[in-house]
């Protein structure tokens, strides 16, 4: 088994309140990272992840609420993370949404919602974190995509477009 030591490093994980984001946040904490747990609407789930990180791994974790579709909220999320931890070493762009709707029934608002979260939000997070990482000697960005980027599926043109765009 390979062991990775990220002691003293800080990770910002978007969409960390559940699912893949939760698993990533816990793995990074297990490797020694302090973690900024981003969520958009479910503060209870995000708080559970924060508590798990602190209880299971003894690492510091903070909650950073931001709808990554909103550039000002992303700026505040990054600022709060840096104020708390001093830097961001890892940005994990995990937030994502989808729906299953054929193009003929896909309303423009749903197209925009999926693109804004999955693609524009990822750009916003990168744009704000890169200067912090450069200032502090570097960092790593991981964009979570999907096999849909290559294969797509019926009713998922908007989702596949965003994952391919990443």
Coordinates of N, CA and C in Angstrom, one line a residue:
X1 N 0.8 -1.2 0.0 CA 0.0 0.0 0.0 C 0.9 1.2 0.0
X2 N 0.5 2.2 -0.8 CA 1.3 3.4 -0.9 C 0.7 4.4 0.1
X3 N 1.6 5.0 0.9 CA 1.2 6.0 1.9 C 1.7 7.4 1.4
X4 N 0.8 8.3 1.5 CA 1.1 9.7 1.1 C 0.9 10.6 2.3
X5 N 1.9 11.5 2.5 CA 1.9 12.3 3.7 C 1.7 13.8 3.2
X6 N 0.5 14.3 3.5 CA 0.2 15.7 3.2 C 0.1 16.6 4.4
X7 N 0.8 16.2 5.5 CA 0.7 16.9 6.7 C 1.1 18.4 6.5
X8 N 0.3 19.2 7.1 CA 0.5 20.7 7.0 C 0.0 21.3 5.7
X9 N -0.5 20.5 4.8 CA -1.1 21.0 3.6 C -2.6 21.3 3.7
X10 N -3.1 22.1 2.8 CA -4.5 22.5 2.9 C -5.2 22.2 1.6
X11 N -6.4 21.6 1.7 CA -7.2 21.2 0.5 C -8.5 22.0 0.5
X12 N -8.9 22.5 -0.6 CA -10.3 23.1 -0.8 C -11.0 22.1 -1.7
X13 N -12.1 21.5 -1.2 CA -12.8 20.5 -2.0 C -14.2 21.1 -2.2
X14 N -14.6 21.3 -3.4 CA -15.9 21.8 -3.7 C -16.9 20.6 -3.7
X15 N -18.1 20.9 -3.3 CA -19.1 19.8 -3.2 C -18.7 18.7 -2.3
X16 N -18.1 19.1 -1.2 CA -17.5 18.1 -0.2 C -18.5 17.6 0.8
X17 N -19.8 18.0 0.7 CA -20.7 17.6 1.7 C -21.3 16.2 1.6
X18 N -21.1 15.6 0.4 CA -21.6 14.2 0.2 C -20.9 13.6 -1.0
X19 N -21.2 12.3 -1.2 CA -20.8 11.6 -2.3 C -19.2 11.6 -2.6
X20 N -18.8 11.8 -3.8 CA -17.4 11.7 -4.2 C -16.7 12.8 -3.4
X21 N -17.2 14.0 -3.3 CA -16.5 15.1 -2.6 C -16.3 14.8 -1.1
X22 N -17.2 14.1 -0.5 CA -17.0 13.7 0.9 C -15.9 12.7 1.0
X23 N -15.9 11.7 0.1 CA -14.8 10.7 0.1 C -13.5 11.3 -0.2
X24 N -13.4 12.2 -1.1 CA -12.1 12.9 -1.3 C -11.6 13.7 -0.1
X25 N -12.6 14.5 0.5 CA -12.2 15.2 1.7 C -11.7 14.3 2.8
X26 N -12.3 13.2 3.0 CA -11.9 12.3 4.1 C -10.5 11.7 3.7
X27 N -10.3 11.3 2.5 CA -9.0 10.7 2.1 C -7.9 11.7 2.3
X28 N -8.1 13.0 1.9 CA -7.1 14.0 2.0 C -6.8 14.2 3.5
X29 N -7.8 14.3 4.3 CA -7.6 14.5 5.8 C -6.9 13.3 6.3
X30 N -7.2 12.1 5.9 CA -6.5 10.9 6.3 C -5.0 10.9 5.9
X31 N -4.7 11.6 4.8 CA -3.3 11.8 4.4 C -2.6 13.0 5.1
X32 N -3.3 13.7 6.0 CA -2.7 14.8 6.7 C -3.2 16.2 6.4
X33 N -4.0 16.3 5.4 CA -4.5 17.7 5.0 C -5.5 18.3 6.0
X34 N -5.4 19.6 6.2 CA -6.5 20.3 6.7 C -7.5 20.6 5.5
X35 N -8.8 20.6 5.7 CA -9.7 20.7 4.6 C -10.7 21.8 4.8
X36 N -10.9 22.5 3.7 CA -12.0 23.5 3.6 C -13.1 22.7 2.8
X37 N -14.2 22.5 3.5 CA -15.4 21.7 3.1 C -16.4 22.6 2.4
X38 N -16.4 22.7 1.1 CA -17.4 23.6 0.4 C -18.7 22.9 0.3
X39 N -19.7 23.6 0.4 CA -21.1 23.2 0.1 C -21.9 24.4 -0.4
X40 N -23.0 24.1 -1.0 CA -23.9 25.1 -1.5 C -25.1 25.3 -0.7
X41 N -25.8 24.2 -0.4 CA -27.1 24.3 0.3 C -27.3 23.4 1.5
X42 N -26.6 22.3 1.6 CA -26.8 21.3 2.6 C -25.8 21.4 3.7
X43 N -26.0 22.4 4.6 CA -25.0 22.7 5.7 C -24.9 21.5 6.7
X44 N -26.0 20.8 6.9 CA -25.9 19.7 7.8 C -25.0 18.6 7.4
X45 N -25.1 18.2 6.1 CA -24.2 17.2 5.6 C -22.7 17.6 5.6
X46 N -22.5 18.9 5.2 CA -21.2 19.4 5.2 C -20.6 19.5 6.7
X47 N -21.4 19.8 7.6 CA -21.0 19.8 9.0 C -20.6 18.4 9.5
X48 N -21.3 17.4 9.0 CA -21.0 16.0 9.4 C -19.6 15.7 8.8
X49 N -19.3 16.1 7.6 CA -18.0 15.8 7.0 C -16.9 16.5 7.8
X50 N -17.1 17.8 8.1 CA -16.2 18.5 9.0 C -15.9 17.8 10.3
X51 N -17.0 17.4 10.9 CA -16.9 16.7 12.2 C -16.1 15.3 12.0
X52 N -16.4 14.6 11.0 CA -15.7 13.3 10.7 C -14.2 13.6 10.5
X53 N -13.8 14.6 9.8 CA -12.4 14.9 9.6 C -11.7 15.2 10.9
X54 N -12.4 16.0 11.7 CA -11.8 16.4 13.0 C -11.7 15.2 14.0
X55 N -12.8 14.4 14.0 CA -12.8 13.3 15.0 C -11.9 12.1 14.5
X56 N -12.0 11.7 13.3 CA -11.3 10.6 12.8 C -9.8 10.8 12.6
X57 N -9.5 12.0 12.1 CA -8.1 12.3 11.7 C -7.4 13.4 12.5
X58 N -8.1 14.1 13.4 CA -7.5 15.1 14.2 C -7.0 16.3 13.3
X59 N -7.6 16.5 12.2 CA -7.2 17.6 11.3 C -8.2 18.7 11.4
X60 N -7.8 19.9 11.1 CA -8.7 21.0 11.1 C -9.5 21.1 9.8
X61 N -10.8 21.3 10.0 CA -11.7 21.4 8.8 C -12.6 22.6 9.1
X62 N -12.9 23.3 8.0 CA -13.8 24.5 8.1 C -14.9 24.3 7.0
X63 N -16.0 24.9 7.3 CA -17.1 24.9 6.3 C -17.0 26.2 5.5
X64 N -17.1 26.1 4.2 CA -17.1 27.3 3.4 C -18.2 27.2 2.4
X65 N -19.3 27.9 2.7 CA -20.5 27.9 1.8 C -20.3 28.8 0.6
X66 N -20.5 28.3 -0.5 CA -20.4 29.1 -1.8 C -21.2 28.4 -2.9
X67 N -22.0 29.1 -3.6 CA -22.6 28.6 -4.8 C -21.5 29.0 -5.9
X68 N -20.8 28.0 -6.4 CA -19.7 28.3 -7.3 C -20.1 28.9 -8.6
X69 N -21.4 29.0 -8.9 CA -21.9 29.7 -10.0 C -21.7 31.2 -9.9
X70 N -21.5 31.7 -8.6 CA -21.4 33.1 -8.3 C -20.0 33.4 -8.0
X71 N -19.4 34.3 -8.8 CA -18.0 34.6 -8.7 C -17.6 35.2 -7.4
X72 N -18.5 36.1 -6.9 CA -18.2 36.8 -5.6 C -18.2 35.8 -4.5
X73 N -19.1 34.8 -4.5 CA -19.1 33.8 -3.5 C -17.8 32.9 -3.6
X74 N -17.3 32.6 -4.8 CA -16.1 31.9 -4.9 C -14.9 32.7 -4.3
X75 N -14.9 33.9 -4.6 CA -13.8 34.8 -4.1 C -13.8 34.8 -2.6
X76 N -15.0 34.9 -2.0 CA -15.1 34.8 -0.5 C -14.7 33.5 0.0
X77 N -15.1 32.4 -0.6 CA -14.7 31.0 -0.2 C -13.2 30.9 -0.2
X78 N -12.5 31.3 -1.2 CA -11.1 31.2 -1.3 C -10.5 32.1 -0.2
X79 N -11.0 33.3 -0.1 CA -10.4 34.2 1.0 C -10.6 33.7 2.4
X80 N -11.7 33.1 2.7 CA -12.0 32.5 4.0 C -11.0 31.3 4.2
X81 N -10.8 30.5 3.2 CA -9.9 29.4 3.3 C -8.4 29.9 3.6
X82 N -8.0 30.9 2.9 CA -6.7 31.4 3.1 C -6.5 32.1 4.4
X83 N -7.6 32.8 4.8 CA -7.5 33.5 6.2 C -7.4 32.4 7.3
X84 N -8.0 31.3 7.1 CA -8.0 30.2 8.1 C -6.7 29.4 8.1
X85 N -6.2 29.1 6.9 CA -5.1 28.1 6.8 C -3.8 28.7 6.2
X86 N -3.9 30.0 5.7 CA -2.7 30.6 5.1 C -2.4 30.4 3.7
X87 N -3.0 29.3 3.1 CA -2.8 29.0 1.7 C -3.8 27.9 1.3
X88 N -3.7 27.6 0.0 CA -4.4 26.4 -0.5 C -3.4 25.7 -1.4
X89 N -3.2 24.4 -1.0 CA -2.2 23.6 -1.7 C -2.9 22.7 -2.8
X90 N -4.1 22.3 -2.5 CA -4.9 21.5 -3.4 C -6.3 22.1 -3.6
X91 N -6.7 22.2 -4.8 CA -8.1 22.6 -5.2 C -8.6 21.3 -5.9
X92 N -9.7 20.8 -5.3 CA -10.4 19.7 -5.9 C -11.7 20.2 -6.4
X93 N -11.9 20.4 -7.7 CA -13.1 20.8 -8.3 C -14.0 19.6 -8.5
X94 N -14.8 19.4 -7.5 CA -15.7 18.2 -7.5 C -17.2 18.5 -7.8
X95 N -17.6 19.8 -7.5 CA -19.0 20.1 -7.6 C -19.5 19.8 -9.0
X96 N -20.7 19.2 -9.1 CA -21.3 18.9 -10.4 C -22.8 18.7 -10.2
X97 N -23.5 19.0 -11.3 CA -25.0 18.7 -11.3 C -25.3 18.1 -12.7
X98 N -26.4 17.5 -12.8 CA -26.9 16.9 -14.0 C -28.4 16.8 -14.0
X99 N -28.9 16.5 -15.1 CA -30.3 16.2 -15.3 C -30.4 15.4 -16.6
X100 N -31.4 14.6 -16.7 CA -31.6 13.8 -17.9 C -32.8 14.4 -18.7
X101 N -32.4 15.1 -19.8 CA -33.5 15.8 -20.6 C -32.9 15.8 -22.0
X102 N -33.7 15.4 -23.0 CA -33.4 15.5 -24.4 C -33.3 16.9 -24.8
X103 N -32.5 17.2 -25.8 CA -32.3 18.6 -26.2 C -33.6 19.3 -26.6
X104 N -34.5 18.5 -27.2 CA -35.8 19.2 -27.6 C -36.6 19.6 -26.4
X105 N -36.4 19.0 -25.2 CA -37.1 19.4 -24.0 C -36.3 20.1 -23.0
X106 N -35.0 20.4 -23.3 CA -34.1 21.0 -22.4 C -34.4 22.5 -22.4
X107 N -34.8 23.1 -21.3 CA -35.1 24.5 -21.3 C -33.7 25.3 -21.1
X108 N -33.6 26.5 -21.6 CA -32.4 27.2 -21.6 C -31.9 27.4 -20.1
X109 N -32.8 27.5 -19.2 CA -32.4 27.7 -17.8 C -31.6 26.5 -17.2
X110 N -32.1 25.3 -17.6 CA -31.4 24.1 -17.2 C -30.0 23.9 -17.8
X111 N -30.0 24.2 -19.1 CA -28.7 24.2 -19.8 C -27.7 25.1 -19.1
X112 N -28.1 26.3 -18.8 CA -27.3 27.3 -18.1 C -26.9 26.9 -16.7
X113 N -27.8 26.3 -16.0 CA -27.5 25.8 -14.6 C -26.4 24.8 -14.7
X114 N -26.5 23.8 -15.5 CA -25.5 22.7 -15.6 C -24.2 23.3 -16.1
X115 N -24.1 24.1 -17.1 CA -22.9 24.7 -17.5 C -22.3 25.6 -16.5
X116 N -23.1 26.4 -15.8 CA -22.6 27.3 -14.8 C -22.0 26.6 -13.6
X117 N -22.5 25.5 -13.1 CA -21.9 24.8 -12.0 C -20.7 24.0 -12.5
X118 N -20.9 23.2 -13.5 CA -19.9 22.2 -13.9 C -18.7 22.8 -14.6
X119 N -18.9 23.9 -15.4 CA -17.8 24.4 -16.1 C -17.4 25.8 -15.7
X120 N -18.3 26.7 -15.6 CA -18.0 28.1 -15.2 C -17.5 28.1 -13.7
X121 N -18.2 27.4 -12.9 CA -17.8 27.3 -11.5 C -16.4 26.8 -11.3
X122 N -16.0 25.8 -12.1 CA -14.7 25.2 -12.1 C -13.7 26.3 -12.5
X123 N -14.0 27.0 -13.5 CA -13.1 28.1 -14.0 C -13.0 29.2 -12.9
X124 N -14.1 29.6 -12.2 CA -14.0 30.6 -11.2 C -13.1 30.1 -10.0
X125 N -13.2 28.8 -9.6 CA -12.4 28.3 -8.5 C -10.9 28.3 -8.9
X126 N -10.6 27.9 -10.2 CA -9.2 27.9 -10.6 C -8.7 29.3 -10.7
X127 N -9.5 30.2 -11.2 CA -9.0 31.6 -11.3 C -8.7 32.2 -10.0
X128 N -9.4 31.9 -9.0 CA -9.1 32.5 -7.7 C -8.0 31.7 -6.9
X129 N -7.9 30.4 -7.1 CA -6.9 29.7 -6.4 C -5.5 29.8 -7.0
X130 N -5.4 29.9 -8.3 CA -4.1 29.9 -8.9 C -3.2 31.0 -8.4
X131 N -3.6 32.2 -8.2 CA -2.7 33.3 -7.6 C -2.2 32.9 -6.2
X132 N -3.1 32.3 -5.4 CA -2.8 31.9 -4.1 C -1.7 30.9 -4.1
X133 N -1.9 29.9 -5.0 CA -0.9 28.8 -5.1 C 0.4 29.3 -5.6
X134 N 0.4 30.2 -6.6 CA 1.7 30.7 -7.2 C 2.4 31.5 -6.1
X135 N 1.7 32.3 -5.3 CA 2.3 33.1 -4.3 C 3.0 32.3 -3.2
X136 N 2.5 31.1 -3.0 CA 3.0 30.2 -2.0 C 3.8 29.0 -2.5
X137 N 4.3 29.2 -3.7 CA 5.3 28.2 -4.2 C 4.6 27.0 -5.0
X138 N 3.4 27.1 -5.3 CA 2.8 26.1 -6.2 C 1.6 25.4 -5.5
X139 N 1.0 24.5 -6.2 CA -0.1 23.8 -5.7 C -0.6 22.8 -6.8
X140 N -1.7 22.1 -6.5 CA -2.2 21.2 -7.5 C -3.7 21.4 -7.6
X141 N -4.2 21.3 -8.8 CA -5.7 21.4 -9.1 C -6.1 20.1 -9.7
X142 N -7.2 19.5 -9.2 CA -7.7 18.3 -9.7 C -9.2 18.6 -10.1
X143 N -9.5 18.4 -11.4 CA -10.9 18.6 -11.9 C -11.5 17.3 -12.1
X144 N -12.6 17.1 -11.3 CA -13.3 15.8 -11.4 C -14.2 15.8 -12.6
X145 N -14.0 15.0 -13.6 CA -14.8 14.9 -14.8 C -15.6 13.7 -14.8
X146 N -15.9 13.1 -15.9 CA -16.7 11.9 -16.0 C -16.5 11.2 -17.4
X147 N -16.8 10.0 -17.4 CA -16.7 9.2 -18.7 C -17.7 9.9 -19.7
X148 N -18.7 10.6 -19.3 CA -19.6 11.3 -20.2 C -18.9 12.3 -21.1
X149 N -17.7 12.7 -20.6 CA -16.9 13.6 -21.5 C -16.5 12.9 -22.8
X150 N -16.4 11.6 -22.8 CA -16.0 10.9 -24.0 C -17.1 10.2 -24.7
X151 N -18.1 9.7 -23.9 CA -19.1 8.8 -24.4 C -20.5 9.5 -24.5
X152 N -20.7 10.4 -23.6 CA -22.1 11.0 -23.6 C -23.1 10.0 -23.3
X153 N -24.4 10.4 -23.4 CA -25.5 9.5 -23.2 C -26.8 10.3 -23.6
X154 N -27.8 9.6 -24.0 CA -29.1 10.2 -24.3 C -29.6 11.1 -23.2
X155 N -30.0 12.2 -23.5 CA -30.6 13.1 -22.5 C -29.5 13.9 -21.7
X156 N -28.3 13.8 -22.1 CA -27.2 14.4 -21.3 C -26.3 15.2 -22.1
X157 N -26.7 15.8 -23.1 CA -25.8 16.7 -24.0 C -25.2 17.8 -23.2
X158 N -26.0 18.4 -22.3 CA -25.5 19.5 -21.5 C -24.4 19.1 -20.5
X159 N -24.6 17.9 -19.9 CA -23.7 17.4 -18.9 C -22.4 17.0 -19.7
X160 N -22.5 16.2 -20.8 CA -21.4 15.8 -21.5 C -20.5 17.0 -22.0
X161 N -21.2 18.0 -22.4 CA -20.5 19.2 -22.9 C -19.6 19.8 -21.8
X162 N -20.2 19.8 -20.6 CA -19.4 20.4 -19.5 C -18.2 19.5 -19.1
X163 N -18.4 18.2 -19.0 CA -17.4 17.3 -18.6 C -16.3 17.2 -19.7
X164 N -16.7 17.3 -20.9 CA -15.7 17.4 -22.0 C -14.9 18.7 -22.0
X165 N -15.6 19.8 -21.6 CA -14.9 21.1 -21.5 C -13.9 21.2 -20.4
X166 N -14.1 20.3 -19.4 CA -13.1 20.3 -18.3 C -11.8 19.7 -18.7

